[in-house]
Amino acid sequence: MGLRITTWNVNGIRNPFSYQPWHDKRTFVAMFDVLEADIVILQETKIQRKDLRDDMVLVPGWDCYFSLPKHEKGKHYYPIFTRCLILRAEEGISGVLCPPGSTTSFCDLPSDQQIGGYPSADQAKNAPIKPEELSSDFDTLDSEGRCVILEFPAFVLIGVYCPATRDESRNAFKIEFINLLDIRIRNLVAIGKGVILAGDLNITKEPIDMANAEVDLRKRRLTAEGFFSAQPRRMFNELLENGTIYVERDGKRSEPVLYDLCRSFHPSRKGMFTCWETKINARPGNYGSRIDYILPSLSMSSWFSDSNIQEGLMGSDHCPVFAVMKDAVMYNDALVNIRDITNPPGMFLDGERLREYSTKDLLPTSGKLLPEFDLSKRRTIRDMFSKPKSELTGSRPTKTVVGEQAPTDNFQDPLLSNVAHRPTFHQGDEVGKKQIPSSTERQLAGSRGVKRELSGRISTATGSKKPRSASLIAQAASPKAGQRSLKGFFKPKVSVNAASDLETSHLSQKSTEDLAGFCEPAGGTQESSASDIIASTVAEECTPSSLQKEMIEKGTLSKHTEQTRTFGSDPPSTRGAEQSPSKNIESWSKLFAKPLAPRCEGHDEPCKTMVTKKPGLNCGRSFWMCARPLGPSGTKESGTAWRCKTFIWCKDQNSTND
């Protein structure tokens, strides 16, 4: 097979790897093998230079050339990968940009290093726009990384990604960009060089390249003549031999220089689209347009054996477009092998390789010579930890002064040494008690705010000091044990309060004298401290009896006992949430869960939700619609397998459910 050229707008350099057939290997070598291409032109990679990786640049057997955006980051970053060895490479259309590591523009280089055909300022002033909208600033037009130009011995390949017309603010920029591209192509053809223009041009050439063109134009209140005669479609058609021309050609563009290769092989084929709108899921119904092209010079019309689209390859909102050159073509009145004239002299002879590529064959603009990918200058992790040679050769031995300690390998961080010499306070030290209070004292101090509420549970017949609740004292005296496992989070909590409910009810029946007698020292021979009384009370009340343990394990505690807490004023809803975290999670999940999708009228299937982005009163509102893809007609249909007319505002659906 001859030389094969493929152009593809990938809409993100990593997107294709999410789809078959290259999802398993996920390498650029596998992608290029599936495409079966010798030259691959990619658009809209949406990366920056810092995002480049070895697998993108150092592809075995391939060379690569990039156009980097100067201001808008991560949008275009136009790469071309090639197996052929080229003569020259440039970035941009005008030639005003500079090669890497140089301050001389491409158009100011010596003639033997130029591709040629550079547009002049006078030529650029002929753009068909208003004079006040004309900028004639070549730097601005080439600042978005939209074009890479490679020169092979037999032709010049121009890979381009033309601006899209999203609104009126970009219309003037697009016209100037197409005008500059038209000038460069015509200048190259005028000096006798063959040209191949390939890429995403964001222009439809004729009505057959649009799905349901008549209905679409009627909705816009336009005619086919008026639509395709407007700029920049008119400039694009005047560039082509088989372009759609409704009016007389412009005098400066009276002669076509390129032709539509794919349409020449399929002149009457309908539905040959290369781009589909993803927001409306238009690809299954093939409701799209053809805006990706491979356009060779008229002098190369006999060089190609096939050209087509690959609509079956997924991975982007575009599909690849390819063109295949014949094995042998007429060049300079002689039949030569295509490999001989797509590589420098001495590389191939009659299609047989004479020598292999080497780094000496790479051009300064090659991606493999970027500083971060130049293997001869790349440092490894080992280099980062090794000393430079100058330090190794010029180092002097360290002198040890008498009385000083010699340096050792056991280095101790001075910050860690300070930690080691910090004073340690013990529980019995008076200073330690003043500076570092115990955890029990801190928690008791924090619990004083609920003292009055807790004391109401105990009899207050006498004027003695009201004792605190036993459960709160137990909580303050002993720190809580943390959650030991994830499974424990979903189990109902059995707190100390539940275990001591019976003791609490028993205490409420005691008199003040019994409680006072309970707190007296045993035998009256030794006076107990307040902390001893608290500890003994906590130990007795917090230890459930054997009967209570058995009832807790079997889950036979009465409902009243389970709901009884020291904080008796808590509402039942709060107590239930404390007992069953799983129920709490379930209630919150229901609160924030998305509403159930209604079913569409035409197919009785769940609808999908969308958000309105069109400016107006409804901007930002959500709505339900049929989840099926849009049909070939581009409109909602009834009684078919495509999208039906179901449309429901989400707010209306919620009010209906309520």
Tab-separated table of N, CA and C in Angstrom, residues 349-434:
chain	number	residue	atom	x	y	z
A	349	LEU	N	15.274	4.032	-2.272
A	349	LEU	CA	15.535	3.883	-3.697
A	349	LEU	C	14.608	2.793	-4.225
A	350	ASP	N	13.716	3.197	-5.131
A	350	ASP	CA	12.701	2.291	-5.680
A	350	ASP	C	11.853	1.656	-4.576
A	351	GLY	N	11.595	2.430	-3.542
A	351	GLY	CA	10.762	1.952	-2.441
A	351	GLY	C	11.484	1.133	-1.403
A	352	GLU	N	12.774	0.859	-1.580
A	352	GLU	CA	13.561	0.086	-0.625
A	352	GLU	C	14.389	1.027	0.246
A	353	ARG	N	14.351	0.779	1.553
A	353	ARG	CA	15.084	1.634	2.480
A	353	ARG	C	16.578	1.383	2.372
A	354	LEU	N	17.348	2.468	2.257
A	354	LEU	CA	18.801	2.367	2.173
A	354	LEU	C	19.472	2.529	3.532
A	355	ARG	N	18.912	3.333	4.392
A	355	ARG	CA	19.479	3.537	5.728
A	355	ARG	C	18.371	3.891	6.705
A	356	GLU	N	18.681	3.764	7.989
A	356	GLU	CA	17.716	4.053	9.031
A	356	GLU	C	17.827	5.513	9.461
A	357	TYR	N	16.784	5.963	10.147
A	357	TYR	CA	16.802	7.320	10.680
A	357	TYR	C	17.793	7.414	11.835
A	358	SER	N	18.276	8.601	12.087
A	358	SER	CA	19.148	8.867	13.225
A	358	SER	C	18.807	10.246	13.782
A	359	THR	N	19.337	10.533	14.953
A	359	THR	CA	19.064	11.841	15.562
A	359	THR	C	19.655	12.981	14.741
A	360	LYS	N	20.633	12.696	13.904
A	360	LYS	CA	21.201	13.746	13.059
A	360	LYS	C	20.220	14.206	11.986
A	361	ASP	N	19.226	13.381	11.679
A	361	ASP	CA	18.243	13.748	10.667
A	361	ASP	C	17.126	14.623	11.211
A	362	LEU	N	17.037	14.781	12.535
A	362	LEU	CA	15.955	15.558	13.122
A	362	LEU	C	16.177	17.053	12.902
A	363	LEU	N	15.080	17.768	12.666
A	363	LEU	CA	15.123	19.215	12.511
A	363	LEU	C	15.035	19.893	13.869
A	364	PRO	N	15.474	21.154	13.968
A	364	PRO	CA	15.393	21.850	15.272
A	364	PRO	C	13.970	21.984	15.793
A	365	THR	N	12.973	21.954	14.908
A	365	THR	CA	11.579	22.078	15.339
A	365	THR	C	10.966	20.752	15.763
A	366	SER	N	11.703	19.672	15.720
A	366	SER	CA	11.168	18.366	16.094
A	366	SER	C	10.840	18.323	17.581
A	367	GLY	N	9.728	17.654	17.922
A	367	GLY	CA	9.346	17.524	19.322
A	367	GLY	C	10.326	16.699	20.124
A	368	LYS	N	11.063	15.814	19.471
A	368	LYS	CA	12.028	14.987	20.190
A	368	LYS	C	13.228	15.781	20.675
A	369	LEU	N	13.408	17.002	20.136
A	369	LEU	CA	14.528	17.843	20.553
A	369	LEU	C	14.112	18.901	21.564
A	370	LEU	N	12.880	18.844	22.040
A	370	LEU	CA	12.508	19.721	23.146
A	370	LEU	C	13.381	19.393	24.352
A	371	PRO	N	13.787	20.388	25.127
A	371	PRO	CA	14.725	20.124	26.237
A	371	PRO	C	14.269	19.024	27.180
A	372	GLU	N	12.966	18.946	27.449
A	372	GLU	CA	12.498	17.936	28.396
A	372	GLU	C	12.455	16.536	27.810
A	373	PHE	N	12.650	16.405	26.483
A	373	PHE	CA	12.624	15.087	25.853
A	373	PHE	C	13.939	14.741	25.153
A	374	ASP	N	14.921	15.610	25.245
A	374	ASP	CA	16.227	15.333	24.657
A	374	ASP	C	16.970	14.352	25.558
A	375	LEU	N	17.095	13.109	25.110
A	375	LEU	CA	17.684	12.069	25.952
A	375	LEU	C	19.142	12.350	26.285
A	376	SER	N	19.840	13.084	25.421
A	376	SER	CA	21.244	13.372	25.688
A	376	SER	C	21.425	14.385	26.810
A	377	LYS	N	20.368	15.168	27.099
A	377	LYS	CA	20.460	16.186	28.145
A	377	LYS	C	19.569	15.874	29.343
A	378	ARG	N	18.845	14.796	29.287
A	378	ARG	CA	17.907	14.483	30.368
A	378	ARG	C	18.643	13.952	31.580
A	379	ARG	N	18.256	14.420	32.753
A	379	ARG	CA	18.816	13.950	34.010
A	379	ARG	C	17.909	12.877	34.603
A	380	THR	N	18.497	11.954	35.280
A	380	THR	CA	17.745	10.892	35.938
A	380	THR	C	17.606	11.200	37.421
A	381	ILE	N	16.845	10.384	38.122
A	381	ILE	CA	16.672	10.578	39.563
A	381	ILE	C	17.996	10.365	40.293
A	382	ARG	N	18.812	9.468	39.763
A	382	ARG	CA	20.121	9.225	40.384
A	382	ARG	C	20.997	10.467	40.308
A	383	ASP	N	20.869	11.233	39.195
A	383	ASP	CA	21.670	12.440	39.068
A	383	ASP	C	21.279	13.495	40.093
A	384	MET	N	20.036	13.488	40.519
A	384	MET	CA	19.584	14.485	41.480
A	384	MET	C	20.207	14.281	42.854
A	385	PHE	N	20.595	13.053	43.176
A	385	PHE	CA	21.141	12.755	44.495
A	385	PHE	C	22.670	12.602	44.481
A	386	SER	N	23.284	12.667	43.318
A	386	SER	CA	24.733	12.541	43.237
A	386	SER	C	25.368	13.920	43.197
A	387	LYS	N	26.582	14.039	43.722
A	387	LYS	CA	27.285	15.312	43.754
A	387	LYS	C	27.872	15.628	42.384
A	388	PRO	N	27.916	16.913	42.024
A	388	PRO	CA	28.566	17.278	40.754
A	388	PRO	C	30.032	16.897	40.765
A	389	LYS	N	30.575	16.716	39.555
A	389	LYS	CA	31.978	16.311	39.452
A	389	LYS	C	32.915	17.375	40.012
A	390	SER	N	32.534	18.649	39.883
A	390	SER	CA	33.391	19.724	40.391
A	390	SER	C	33.562	19.622	41.898
A	391	GLU	N	32.476	19.229	42.594
A	391	GLU	CA	32.574	19.080	44.042
A	391	GLU	C	33.399	17.865	44.427
A	392	LEU	N	33.274	16.808	43.596
A	392	LEU	CA	34.030	15.597	43.921
A	392	LEU	C	35.523	15.807	43.726
A	393	THR	N	35.925	16.547	42.680
A	393	THR	CA	37.343	16.737	42.391
A	393	THR	C	37.962	17.844	43.217
A	394	GLY	N	37.175	18.872	43.547
A	394	GLY	CA	37.734	20.024	44.254
A	394	GLY	C	37.453	20.041	45.728
A	395	SER	N	36.939	18.986	46.287
A	395	SER	CA	36.610	18.971	47.713
A	395	SER	C	37.874	18.829	48.543
A	396	ARG	N	37.856	19.430	49.693
A	396	ARG	CA	38.993	19.371	50.606
A	396	ARG	C	38.612	18.584	51.857
A	397	PRO	N	39.589	17.904	52.475
A	397	PRO	CA	39.265	17.164	53.702
A	397	PRO	C	38.906	18.115	54.833
A	398	THR	N	37.994	17.696	55.673
A	398	THR	CA	37.539	18.523	56.783
A	398	THR	C	38.538	18.436	57.927
A	399	LYS	N	38.979	19.605	58.422
A	399	LYS	CA	39.936	19.666	59.522
A	399	LYS	C	39.193	19.613	60.853
A	400	THR	N	39.803	18.876	61.792
A	400	THR	CA	39.213	18.743	63.117
A	400	THR	C	40.074	19.505	64.108
A	401	VAL	N	39.469	20.500	64.750
A	401	VAL	CA	40.194	21.315	65.720
A	401	VAL	C	40.221	20.588	67.060
A	402	VAL	N	41.349	20.748	67.765
A	402	VAL	CA	41.489	20.098	69.066
A	402	VAL	C	40.455	20.672	70.020
A	403	GLY	N	39.777	19.807	70.693
A	403	GLY	CA	38.739	20.247	71.624
A	403	GLY	C	37.351	20.207	71.042
A	404	GLU	N	37.274	20.056	69.729
A	404	GLU	CA	35.965	19.954	69.095
A	404	GLU	C	35.636	18.500	68.824
A	405	GLN	N	34.373	18.258	68.713
A	405	GLN	CA	33.928	16.897	68.408
A	405	GLN	C	33.943	16.693	66.906
A	406	ALA	N	34.541	15.625	66.469
A	406	ALA	CA	34.633	15.357	65.035
A	406	ALA	C	33.247	15.079	64.482
A	407	PRO	N	32.993	15.526	63.251
A	407	PRO	CA	31.675	15.247	62.661
A	407	PRO	C	31.466	13.759	62.449
A	408	THR	N	30.266	13.344	62.688
A	408	THR	CA	29.915	11.928	62.533
A	408	THR	C	28.792	11.805	61.541
A	409	ASP	N	28.542	10.562	61.135
A	409	ASP	CA	27.480	10.292	60.182
A	409	ASP	C	26.114	10.295	60.847
A	410	ASN	N	26.117	10.126	62.212
A	410	ASN	CA	24.839	10.078	62.919
A	410	ASN	C	24.374	11.496	63.185
A	411	PHE	N	23.649	12.038	62.245
A	411	PHE	CA	23.174	13.414	62.359
A	411	PHE	C	21.881	13.451	63.151
A	412	GLN	N	21.822	14.402	64.069
A	412	GLN	CA	20.627	14.557	64.886
A	412	GLN	C	20.022	15.912	64.612
A	413	ASP	N	18.765	15.928	64.253
A	413	ASP	CA	18.060	17.171	63.960
A	413	ASP	C	17.970	18.001	65.220
A	414	PRO	N	18.395	19.275	65.213
A	414	PRO	CA	18.300	20.087	66.435
A	414	PRO	C	16.865	20.259	66.906
A	415	LEU	N	15.887	20.224	65.952
A	415	LEU	CA	14.491	20.332	66.378
A	415	LEU	C	14.082	19.123	67.207
A	416	LEU	N	14.562	17.929	66.788
A	416	LEU	CA	14.245	16.725	67.545
A	416	LEU	C	14.951	16.711	68.886
A	417	SER	N	16.153	17.280	68.952
A	417	SER	CA	16.877	17.313	70.221
A	417	SER	C	16.175	18.211	71.231
A	418	ASN	N	15.572	19.293	70.747
A	418	ASN	CA	14.822	20.142	71.672
A	418	ASN	C	13.633	19.404	72.251
A	419	VAL	N	12.990	18.584	71.431
A	419	VAL	CA	11.853	17.815	71.918
A	419	VAL	C	12.291	16.828	72.983
A	420	ALA	N	13.472	16.254	72.785
A	420	ALA	CA	13.948	15.245	73.739
A	420	ALA	C	14.243	15.843	75.109
A	421	HIS	N	14.607	17.153	75.166
A	421	HIS	CA	14.987	17.772	76.437
A	421	HIS	C	13.855	18.577	77.047
A	422	ARG	N	12.645	18.440	76.541
A	422	ARG	CA	11.530	19.152	77.150
A	422	ARG	C	11.239	18.556	78.528
A	423	PRO	N	10.864	19.398	79.536
A	423	PRO	CA	10.530	18.868	80.875
A	423	PRO	C	9.253	18.061	80.825
A	424	THR	N	9.203	16.994	81.600
A	424	THR	CA	8.039	16.114	81.679
A	424	THR	C	7.385	16.300	83.036
A	425	PHE	N	6.089	16.592	83.025
A	425	PHE	CA	5.354	16.808	84.271
A	425	PHE	C	4.617	15.540	84.639
A	426	HIS	N	4.764	15.161	85.904
A	426	HIS	CA	4.072	13.986	86.416
A	426	HIS	C	2.811	14.415	87.142
A	427	GLN	N	1.960	13.438	87.392
A	427	GLN	CA	0.669	13.733	87.996
A	427	GLN	C	0.821	14.250	89.420
A	428	GLY	N	1.863	13.846	90.070
A	428	GLY	CA	2.042	14.285	91.457
A	428	GLY	C	2.698	15.632	91.602
A	429	ASP	N	3.249	16.206	90.553
A	429	ASP	CA	3.929	17.493	90.629
A	429	ASP	C	2.913	18.609	90.715
A	430	GLU	N	3.200	19.580	91.605
A	430	GLU	CA	2.297	20.713	91.734
A	430	GLU	C	2.338	21.592	90.500
A	431	VAL	N	3.531	21.766	89.950
A	431	VAL	CA	3.657	22.620	88.769
A	431	VAL	C	2.920	21.997	87.603
A	432	GLY	N	3.057	20.687	87.459
A	432	GLY	CA	2.367	20.010	86.366
A	432	GLY	C	0.878	20.130	86.482
A	433	LYS	N	0.363	20.081	87.712
A	433	LYS	CA	-1.080	20.183	87.869
A	433	LYS	C	-1.578	21.558	87.489
A	434	LYS	N	-0.797	22.570	87.745
A	434	LYS	CA	-1.229	23.919	87.423
A	434	LYS	C	-1.178	24.180	85.924
